[in-house]
Short mmCIF file of C-alpha atoms in Angstrom, two decimals:
data_model
loop_
_atom_site.label_atom_id
_atom_site.label_comp_id
_atom_site.label_asym_id
_atom_site.label_seq_id
_atom_site.Cartn_x
_atom_site.Cartn_y
_atom_site.Cartn_z
CA MET A 30 134.67 76.40 58.18
CA ARG A 31 134.18 77.83 54.84
CA SER A 32 135.63 76.58 51.77
CA THR A 33 138.68 78.86 50.41
CA PHE A 34 136.72 78.93 47.10
CA HIS A 35 133.36 79.40 48.14
CA GLY A 36 133.28 82.96 46.86
CA LEU A 37 134.16 81.42 43.43
CA GLU A 38 131.37 79.43 43.12
CA THR A 39 129.19 82.19 44.18
CA ALA A 40 130.48 84.11 41.76
CA ARG A 41 130.22 81.82 39.00
CA ARG A 42 126.40 80.92 39.30
CA ALA A 43 125.78 84.82 39.29
CA LEU A 44 127.53 84.70 36.14
CA LEU A 45 125.72 82.03 34.43
CA THR A 46 122.44 82.89 35.85
CA GLN A 47 123.15 86.42 34.63
CA GLN A 48 123.94 85.08 31.51
CA SER A 49 120.59 83.53 30.82
CA GLY A 50 118.82 86.50 31.74
CA LEU A 51 120.44 88.15 29.12
CA TYR A 52 120.06 85.45 26.58
CA THR A 53 116.26 85.47 27.36
CA THR A 54 115.77 89.19 26.83
CA GLY A 55 117.64 89.04 23.60
CA ASN A 56 115.37 85.83 22.87
CA ASN A 57 112.57 88.25 23.60
CA ILE A 58 113.67 90.71 21.46
CA ALA A 59 114.31 88.81 18.39
CA ASN A 60 110.86 87.62 18.61
CA ALA A 61 109.47 91.04 18.90
CA ASN A 62 107.28 90.91 16.18
CA THR A 63 107.15 86.78 16.20
CA LEU A 64 103.42 86.22 15.53
CA GLY A 65 101.64 84.44 18.64
CA TYR A 66 104.78 84.78 20.56
CA THR A 67 104.91 85.57 24.10
CA ARG A 68 107.55 87.20 26.23
CA GLN A 69 109.81 85.14 28.78
CA ARG A 70 111.12 85.57 31.95
CA VAL A 71 113.67 83.84 33.91
CA ASN A 72 112.60 83.25 37.38
CA PHE A 73 115.81 83.47 39.14
CA GLN A 74 116.08 81.40 43.08
CA ALA A 75 118.49 81.59 45.26
CA THR A 76 120.56 78.74 46.05
CA GLU A 77 120.68 76.56 49.40
CA GLY A 78 122.83 78.64 52.01
CA TRP A 79 126.20 76.93 53.78
CA PRO A 80 126.22 74.68 55.98
CA PRO A 81 123.21 73.03 55.09
CA PRO A 82 121.09 71.65 58.47
CA SER A 83 123.20 68.70 59.81
CA VAL A 84 124.94 67.31 63.05
CA ASN A 85 128.51 68.05 62.38
CA ARG A 86 127.92 71.65 60.69
CA SER A 87 130.08 74.24 60.93
CA GLN A 88 129.57 76.37 64.22
CA PHE A 89 129.18 79.91 63.38
CA ALA A 90 126.06 82.09 63.28
CA GLY A 91 123.66 81.85 60.33
CA GLN A 92 124.39 80.47 56.96
CA LEU A 93 126.44 81.92 53.71
CA GLY A 94 124.57 82.77 50.69
CA SER A 95 126.02 80.12 48.16
CA GLY A 96 124.49 82.40 45.00
CA VAL A 97 121.18 82.18 42.71
CA SER A 98 120.42 79.66 39.83
CA ALA A 99 117.71 80.02 36.69
CA GLU A 100 114.69 78.04 38.51
CA SER A 101 112.81 78.24 35.35
CA ILE A 102 112.36 80.30 32.09
CA GLN A 103 108.36 81.06 32.15
CA ARG A 104 105.99 82.27 29.77
CA ILE A 105 104.30 85.71 30.78
CA ARG A 106 100.59 84.80 29.77
CA ASP A 107 97.17 85.14 31.71
CA PHE A 108 94.92 81.57 30.76
CA TYR A 109 91.92 84.09 31.92
CA LEU A 110 92.21 86.75 29.33
CA ASP A 111 92.93 83.70 26.51
CA VAL A 112 89.24 82.44 27.71
CA GLN A 113 88.04 86.14 27.28
CA PHE A 114 89.75 86.91 23.75
CA ARG A 115 88.48 83.34 22.31
CA ALA A 116 84.90 83.87 23.55
CA GLU A 117 84.64 87.36 21.66
CA ASN A 118 86.77 85.80 18.95
CA SER A 119 84.19 83.30 18.34
CA LYS A 120 81.24 86.22 18.57
CA LEU A 121 83.03 87.38 15.66
CA GLY A 122 83.42 84.82 13.40
CA TYR A 123 79.90 84.09 13.71
CA HIS A 124 78.61 87.68 13.22
CA GLY A 125 81.37 88.98 11.09
CA SER A 126 80.45 85.79 8.77
CA ASN A 127 76.74 87.55 8.74
CA ALA A 128 77.69 90.28 7.80
CA SER A 129 79.71 89.51 4.55
CA ALA A 130 76.97 87.50 3.43
CA MET A 131 74.76 89.42 3.82
CA ALA A 132 76.68 91.99 2.27
CA LYS A 133 76.50 90.29 -0.75
CA LEU A 134 73.20 89.87 -0.84
CA GLU A 135 72.75 93.94 -0.49
CA ASP A 136 75.14 94.22 -3.51
CA ILE A 137 73.05 91.52 -5.65
CA LEU A 138 69.73 92.71 -4.90
CA ASN A 139 70.87 96.27 -5.55
CA GLU A 140 68.33 97.85 -3.46
CA THR A 141 70.22 100.72 -2.12
CA GLY A 142 72.93 103.90 -3.15
CA LYS A 143 72.09 106.69 -5.30
CA ASP A 144 71.08 104.47 -8.24
CA PRO A 145 69.31 101.64 -7.72
CA VAL A 146 68.97 99.33 -10.35
CA GLY A 147 67.47 96.37 -9.10
CA LEU A 148 64.26 94.33 -8.93
CA SER A 149 62.07 97.04 -7.40
CA LYS A 150 63.07 99.82 -10.34
CA THR A 151 62.49 97.63 -12.84
CA LEU A 152 58.86 96.59 -11.68
CA SER A 153 58.29 100.17 -10.85
CA ASP A 154 59.33 101.21 -14.62
CA TYR A 155 57.18 98.32 -16.15
CA TRP A 156 53.80 99.50 -13.92
CA GLN A 157 54.86 103.18 -15.45
CA VAL A 158 54.58 102.17 -19.08
CA TRP A 159 51.58 100.20 -18.67
CA GLN A 160 50.37 103.21 -17.26
CA GLU A 161 51.78 105.55 -19.97
CA LEU A 162 49.78 102.72 -22.31
CA SER A 163 46.71 103.33 -20.38
CA THR A 164 46.97 106.59 -22.17
CA ASN A 165 47.78 105.98 -25.68
CA PRO A 166 46.52 102.31 -26.05
CA GLU A 167 46.84 102.34 -29.44
CA ASN A 168 50.67 103.63 -29.48
CA ASP A 169 52.85 100.98 -31.44
CA GLY A 170 56.06 102.67 -29.74
CA VAL A 171 54.85 102.49 -26.08
CA ARG A 172 53.55 98.85 -26.59
CA GLU A 173 57.10 98.28 -28.35
CA VAL A 174 58.47 99.77 -24.80
CA VAL A 175 55.85 97.45 -22.36
CA ILE A 176 56.95 94.55 -24.50
CA GLU A 177 60.83 95.58 -23.60
CA LYS A 178 60.54 96.40 -19.82
CA GLY A 179 58.42 92.77 -19.56
CA ASN A 180 61.54 91.25 -20.69
CA ALA A 181 63.90 93.04 -18.30
CA VAL A 182 61.66 91.91 -15.66
CA ALA A 183 61.76 88.22 -16.06
CA GLU A 184 65.62 88.86 -17.49
CA THR A 185 66.17 90.77 -13.52
CA PHE A 186 63.98 87.63 -11.85
CA GLN A 187 66.75 85.46 -13.18
CA HIS A 188 69.37 87.58 -12.83
CA LEU A 189 69.08 87.78 -9.08
CA HIS A 190 68.32 84.08 -8.94
CA ASN A 191 71.33 82.91 -10.46
CA SER A 192 73.25 85.40 -9.11
CA ILE A 193 72.44 84.56 -5.28
CA GLU A 194 72.71 80.50 -5.99
CA PHE A 195 76.22 81.48 -7.38
CA TYR A 196 76.97 82.82 -4.12
CA ARG A 197 75.33 79.90 -1.71
CA GLN A 198 76.87 77.36 -3.72
CA ASP A 199 80.36 79.50 -3.07
CA LEU A 200 79.11 79.43 0.66
CA GLY A 201 78.85 75.22 0.30
CA LYS A 202 82.67 75.79 -0.98
CA GLN A 203 83.40 78.04 2.61
CA VAL A 204 81.76 75.29 4.50
CA ASP A 205 83.82 72.20 3.12
CA GLY A 206 87.04 74.55 3.73
CA GLY A 207 85.88 75.59 7.07
CA VAL A 208 85.88 72.21 7.62
CA ASP A 209 88.98 71.33 6.31
CA LYS A 210 90.56 74.05 8.47
CA ILE A 211 88.93 72.92 11.95
CA ASN A 212 89.73 69.76 11.59
CA SER A 213 93.05 70.59 10.55
CA LEU A 214 93.39 72.99 13.50
CA LEU A 215 92.48 69.88 15.58
CA ARG A 216 95.12 67.72 14.63
CA GLU A 217 98.05 70.12 14.52
CA ILE A 218 96.90 70.63 18.33
CA ASP A 219 96.70 67.11 19.01
CA ASP A 220 100.22 66.61 17.76
CA LEU A 221 101.41 69.68 19.76
CA ASN A 222 99.88 68.35 23.03
CA ARG A 223 101.47 65.36 22.30
CA GLN A 224 104.62 66.58 21.96
CA ILE A 225 104.83 68.92 25.29
CA ALA A 226 103.15 65.26 26.89
CA GLN A 227 106.89 64.03 25.99
CA MET A 228 108.45 66.93 27.46
CA GLU A 229 107.41 68.08 30.78
CA PRO A 230 107.83 64.57 32.63
CA HIS A 231 111.25 65.50 32.24
CA GLY A 232 110.81 68.48 33.70
CA TYR A 233 111.32 70.94 31.10
CA LEU A 234 108.95 73.98 29.38
CA PRO A 235 108.47 73.82 26.23
CA ASN A 236 107.88 77.31 25.90
CA ASN A 237 107.82 77.90 22.21
CA LEU A 238 105.27 74.98 21.54
CA TYR A 239 102.76 76.62 24.24
CA ASP A 240 102.48 79.06 22.18
CA GLU A 241 102.08 77.36 18.87
CA ARG A 242 99.31 75.93 20.38
CA ASP A 243 97.39 78.97 22.33
CA ARG A 244 98.27 80.39 17.95
CA LEU A 245 96.08 77.49 16.84
CA VAL A 246 93.60 77.58 19.55
CA ASP A 247 92.92 80.99 19.07
CA GLU A 248 92.37 80.59 15.77
CA LEU A 249 89.73 77.62 16.19
CA SER A 250 87.93 80.32 18.16
CA GLY A 251 87.27 82.08 15.07
CA TYR A 252 85.42 78.75 13.64
CA MET A 253 83.38 77.87 16.90
CA GLU A 254 83.05 78.44 20.15
CA ILE A 255 85.46 76.18 22.49
CA GLU A 256 86.21 75.05 25.90
CA VAL A 257 89.72 74.86 26.94
CA GLU A 258 90.91 73.14 29.72
CA LYS A 259 94.40 72.19 31.25
CA VAL A 260 95.24 68.88 32.59
CA PRO A 261 98.44 68.06 33.49
CA ASN A 262 100.84 65.57 33.03
CA GLU A 263 102.42 62.89 35.09
CA GLY A 264 106.19 62.64 36.01
CA ASN A 265 108.81 64.93 37.12
CA VAL A 266 106.60 67.96 35.73
CA LYS A 267 107.66 71.73 36.88
CA ALA A 268 104.87 73.62 38.93
CA LEU A 269 104.70 75.94 35.79
CA ALA A 270 103.81 73.38 33.58
CA GLU A 271 101.11 73.58 31.87
CA GLY A 272 99.92 70.55 30.55
CA THR A 273 97.49 68.78 28.24
CA TYR A 274 94.57 71.20 26.55
CA VAL A 275 91.26 69.26 26.65
CA ILE A 276 88.67 70.52 24.31
CA ARG A 277 84.92 70.73 24.37
CA ALA A 278 82.58 72.37 21.76
CA ASN A 279 78.71 72.09 22.35
CA GLY A 280 79.28 69.55 25.55
CA ILE A 281 81.75 67.17 23.75
CA GLU A 282 85.26 66.66 24.42
CA ILE A 283 86.73 67.24 20.85
CA LEU A 284 90.38 66.51 21.95
CA ASN A 285 92.14 65.38 24.95
CA ASP A 286 95.04 64.26 25.44
CA ASP A 287 94.49 60.23 23.70
CA ARG A 288 92.82 61.65 20.23
CA TYR A 289 90.74 64.37 18.88
CA LEU A 290 87.14 63.95 16.85
CA GLU A 291 86.70 65.16 13.13
CA LEU A 292 83.89 67.12 12.24
CA GLU A 293 81.97 66.48 9.94
CA VAL A 294 78.86 68.47 8.01
CA ASP A 295 77.43 66.65 4.98
CA LYS A 296 75.16 68.41 2.46
CA PRO A 297 74.61 65.53 -0.23
CA ASP A 298 71.09 67.67 -1.34
CA GLY A 299 72.47 71.13 -1.72
CA TYR A 300 72.16 71.84 2.04
CA VAL A 301 73.36 70.52 5.27
CA THR A 302 71.62 67.53 6.49
CA ASN A 303 74.06 66.17 9.09
CA ILE A 304 76.81 67.66 11.38
CA SER A 305 78.27 65.63 13.64
CA PHE A 306 81.56 65.26 15.64
CA GLY A 307 83.35 61.77 15.11
CA GLY A 308 79.93 60.72 14.73
CA ILE A 309 78.39 62.35 17.56
CA PRO A 310 75.49 65.02 16.02
CA VAL A 311 75.16 68.09 16.36
CA ASP A 312 71.82 69.87 16.05
CA ILE A 313 72.63 73.26 13.87
CA VAL A 314 70.41 74.84 16.21
CA ASN A 315 73.34 73.89 19.00
CA MET A 316 76.52 73.75 16.47
CA PRO A 317 79.05 76.21 18.72
CA GLN A 318 78.61 79.86 17.39
CA GLY A 319 81.72 80.98 14.67
CA SER A 320 82.18 81.75 11.50
CA MET A 321 81.38 78.02 10.47
CA LYS A 322 77.62 78.16 12.05
CA SER A 323 77.05 81.43 9.96
CA LEU A 324 78.08 79.56 6.95
CA ILE A 325 75.69 77.01 7.67
CA GLU A 326 73.18 78.73 7.91
CA ASN A 327 73.76 80.97 5.38
CA TYR A 328 74.18 77.79 3.08
CA GLY A 329 70.75 76.59 3.63
CA TYR A 330 70.29 73.23 6.40
CA GLY A 331 67.71 71.15 7.24
CA SER A 332 65.83 71.76 3.82
CA ALA A 333 65.82 73.10 0.67
CA ASP A 334 64.05 76.34 2.07
CA ASN A 335 65.89 76.67 5.22
CA GLY A 336 68.59 78.93 5.46
CA THR A 337 69.26 82.82 4.83
CA TYR A 338 69.89 82.53 0.77
CA SER A 339 67.76 79.37 0.74
CA GLU A 340 64.62 81.19 2.08
CA LEU A 341 65.41 84.28 -0.03
CA LEU A 342 65.76 81.88 -3.06
CA ALA A 343 61.95 80.69 -1.78
CA ASP A 344 60.60 84.08 -1.74
CA LEU A 345 61.39 85.23 -5.45
CA ASP A 346 60.43 82.39 -6.94
CA LYS A 347 56.74 83.10 -5.00
CA LEU A 348 57.08 86.41 -6.49
CA ALA A 349 58.43 85.41 -9.54
CA ASN A 350 54.98 83.01 -9.94
CA ASP A 351 52.88 85.35 -8.18
CA PHE A 352 53.93 88.79 -10.66
CA ALA A 353 53.38 85.88 -13.77
CA ALA A 354 50.19 84.81 -12.51
CA SER A 355 48.78 87.77 -11.92
CA VAL A 356 49.88 89.75 -14.85
CA ASN A 357 48.67 87.19 -17.25
CA ALA A 358 45.43 87.01 -15.13
CA ALA A 359 44.36 90.67 -15.82
CA HIS A 360 46.12 90.81 -19.43
CA MET A 361 43.41 87.89 -20.78
CA GLU A 362 40.37 89.75 -19.22
CA GLY A 363 41.15 92.47 -22.70
CA VAL A 364 41.43 91.78 -26.27
CA THR A 365 44.15 92.59 -28.80
CA LYS A 366 44.00 95.08 -31.71
CA ASP A 367 41.55 92.82 -33.77
CA GLY A 368 39.27 92.31 -30.76
CA SER A 369 40.72 88.80 -30.43
CA PRO A 370 40.52 87.73 -26.22
CA ALA A 371 44.07 88.06 -25.65
CA GLY A 372 46.65 85.29 -23.96
CA ALA A 373 49.00 85.10 -21.34
CA LEU A 374 52.14 86.98 -21.16
CA PHE A 375 54.74 85.29 -19.24
CA THR A 376 55.19 81.20 -18.54
CA GLU A 377 53.76 80.66 -15.14
CA GLY A 378 54.67 78.09 -12.18
CA ALA A 379 58.60 78.31 -13.35
CA GLY A 380 60.18 80.30 -10.46
CA ALA A 381 62.75 83.05 -10.46
CA ALA A 382 64.83 81.23 -12.64
CA GLY A 383 62.20 79.83 -15.35
CA ILE A 384 60.50 82.86 -15.98
CA ARG A 385 60.35 84.02 -19.45
CA MET A 386 57.90 86.23 -21.65
CA LEU A 387 56.45 84.78 -24.49
CA ASP A 388 56.99 86.06 -27.83
CA ILE A 389 54.21 88.21 -28.70
CA THR A 390 53.37 90.96 -31.37
CA LEU A 391 52.49 94.61 -30.57
CA ASP A 392 49.38 94.10 -31.73
CA GLN A 393 48.75 90.80 -29.04
CA LEU A 394 48.93 93.38 -26.51
CA ALA A 395 45.76 94.14 -24.76
CA PRO A 396 45.67 97.30 -23.12
CA SER A 397 42.05 97.83 -23.83
CA VAL A 398 39.08 95.75 -22.33
CA THR A 399 37.11 96.57 -26.05
CA ALA A 400 38.47 96.87 -29.11
CA THR A 401 37.44 100.61 -29.09
CA GLY A 402 41.01 101.43 -27.37
CA ASP A 403 39.54 102.46 -24.17
CA GLY A 404 43.09 101.62 -22.12
CA LYS A 405 40.99 100.20 -19.22
CA ASN A 406 43.16 97.33 -19.19
CA ALA A 407 45.99 98.62 -19.20
CA ARG A 408 45.99 99.93 -15.95
CA ASN A 409 44.05 96.43 -14.39
CA VAL A 410 47.29 95.10 -15.82
CA ALA A 411 49.11 97.77 -13.96
CA ASP A 412 47.15 97.41 -10.44
CA SER A 413 47.54 93.64 -10.87
CA PHE A 414 51.10 93.07 -9.58
CA LYS A 415 50.81 95.91 -6.90
CA GLY A 416 51.09 93.58 -4.57
CA VAL A 417 53.85 91.90 -5.92
CA MET A 418 55.64 94.98 -5.44
CA ASN A 419 54.50 95.20 -2.06
CA GLU A 420 55.81 92.02 -1.34
CA TYR A 421 59.40 92.61 -2.86
CA GLU A 422 59.64 95.93 -0.48
CA THR A 423 58.99 93.40 2.52
CA VAL A 424 61.81 90.85 1.50
CA ILE A 425 63.96 94.02 0.88
CA GLY A 426 63.19 95.31 4.88
CA ARG A 427 63.88 92.21 5.80
CA ILE A 428 67.32 91.65 4.59
CA GLY A 429 67.78 95.20 5.41
CA VAL A 430 67.59 94.79 8.86
CA GLN A 431 69.14 91.43 8.93
CA ALA A 432 72.23 93.47 7.10
CA GLN A 433 72.13 96.22 9.70
CA PHE A 434 71.41 93.84 12.97
CA ALA A 435 74.68 91.75 11.25
CA ASN A 436 76.75 95.49 11.49
CA GLN A 437 75.82 95.79 14.68
CA GLN A 438 76.73 92.83 16.08
CA THR A 439 79.99 92.79 13.98
CA LYS A 440 80.96 96.43 15.31
CA SER A 441 80.49 95.42 18.75
CA ALA A 442 82.06 92.27 18.98
CA GLY A 443 84.83 93.71 17.03
CA ASN A 444 85.12 96.26 19.93
CA LEU A 445 84.75 93.60 22.87
CA LYS A 446 88.03 91.55 21.07
CA VAL A 447 90.04 94.59 20.64
CA ALA A 448 89.60 95.50 24.01
CA VAL A 449 90.51 92.15 25.47
CA GLU A 450 93.41 91.69 22.96
CA GLU A 451 94.92 94.61 24.60
CA LYS A 452 94.53 93.78 27.57
CA ARG A 453 96.32 90.52 26.57
CA LEU A 454 99.35 92.47 24.51
CA SER A 455 99.94 94.00 27.95
CA VAL A 456 100.72 91.03 29.86
CA SER A 457 102.12 89.25 26.96
CA THR A 458 103.88 90.80 24.67
CA VAL A 459 107.32 92.08 23.89
CA HIS A 460 107.79 95.80 25.36
CA LEU A 461 111.11 96.61 23.48
CA ASP A 462 112.11 99.54 26.56
CA GLU A 463 111.45 96.87 29.34
CA GLU A 464 113.85 94.81 27.60
CA MET A 465 116.35 97.48 27.06
CA MET A 466 115.81 98.02 30.78
CA ASN A 467 116.50 94.06 31.54
CA MET A 468 119.11 93.78 29.32
CA ILE A 469 121.49 97.13 31.01
CA LYS A 470 120.23 95.20 34.47
CA PHE A 471 121.94 91.97 33.77
CA GLN A 472 124.57 93.08 32.17
CA HIS A 473 125.59 95.50 35.01
CA ALA A 474 124.86 91.97 37.62
CA TYR A 475 126.74 90.38 35.24
CA ASN A 476 129.85 92.48 35.08
CA ALA A 477 129.53 92.94 38.54
CA ALA A 478 130.28 88.96 39.44
CA ALA A 479 133.27 89.24 36.73
CA ARG A 480 134.55 91.57 38.59
CA THR A 481 133.93 89.41 42.18
CA ILE A 482 135.56 86.85 40.86
CA THR A 483 138.39 88.64 39.53
CA VAL A 484 138.92 90.42 43.05
CA ILE A 485 138.49 86.85 44.88
CA ASP A 486 141.78 85.57 42.51
CA GLU A 487 143.47 88.01 43.53
CA MET A 488 142.99 87.54 46.70
CA LEU A 489 143.66 83.68 46.40
CA ASP A 490 146.70 84.99 44.49
CA LYS A 491 147.87 86.62 47.97
CA ILE A 492 147.12 83.82 49.61
CA VAL A 493 149.01 81.33 47.25
CA ASN A 494 151.86 83.38 46.55
CA GLY A 495 152.43 85.58 48.93
CA MET A 496 152.25 83.84 52.43
CA GLY A 497 154.66 82.09 54.32
CA VAL A 498 157.45 84.26 52.33
CA GLY A 499 158.74 86.30 55.25
CA GLY A 500 162.56 85.85 56.10
CA ARG A 501 163.19 84.68 52.78
#
């Protein structure tokens, strides 16, 4: 025989369960703008019917429903969209860092824009003034301009070297900062793994911890490409529990349920000499793609002249040395105003940082081959560094191509990341219109359950206070 209070218990369960749905909806609305928050849903499940299967069960047709319960509160998230997002985030981190580094180089070289004033312009002006001197070899005014333009060439070489080296050192600081950030993220993810591993065996779904862990993993993926695997915990674990994260980079298990490996980057000689995870070496070629790899490649690795900035510095040193040697050799073929053999104009072999124009007087310039003032040597000097100008144009062209490629890849990776992010947000983000609809739905269900209790209370009141009073 069914219980007199069966209906009350069924309605009570409905009240509590609809209340859970309403509270979860309120939590979603409260966190609509919280970074990394994933919307949650209460999974309702019908409770076991009455009577339960047994030998001495009551005999009547079918089972009576006994109500509903909140089985679990689940995050609405697609793990495979997370995998795609992190892959695109790694690509964007790598190409975006490259694009930023190349943009700095273009700013320093200053060879683009409406009024470029870089080394090309300085060399061109120097070439032009020697051409003028060839037509006016005895003109002191032109001679003075030659000396001024020569100093300008040397100072431009020095400025380029110092500026590029300054930004290269800044990249080194960014490498150090990136290492610290990666290790900090791994440490925080490891701590969250441990907290989750302690809670899940007791039947909990720590959704807030899941959200924070995914947010940190997303951030980590920008620094380097990673693989994430879910490993279930043991104990009284719910089916929806997400378990512990195992993270791999370049095939190395850098984090699991037991420990994490810190990234170590050594650069004792002004360039990166060693990269490892917890002592396990990683070759720069096989370094996981991300902003960290880009920083190392631009800063310099393996040797003093290996790396985008280091290679450019080496190119500038060669250009400065070639320029000084060629100009000096051509100049010393001429004679000064008094017919004496001409000397050198620039220091040789000092590279872009050390090139200087020697202290000479106007009379010590040698625009002519003979003392008659023929101006032939000025043309020889002008022609002597044409090769340097052509080499520099090649360097500028290479930098331009690299910058263009980095910008194109950044734009492509950015578009793909946005596309995946939009899909992920469509699944996981809080939609206020939908939450308002859920609020109304749970409110009406709650009110209906409360009305059911009122009706059953009236029925019981009739039985208790209204029956058996006949004849009194």
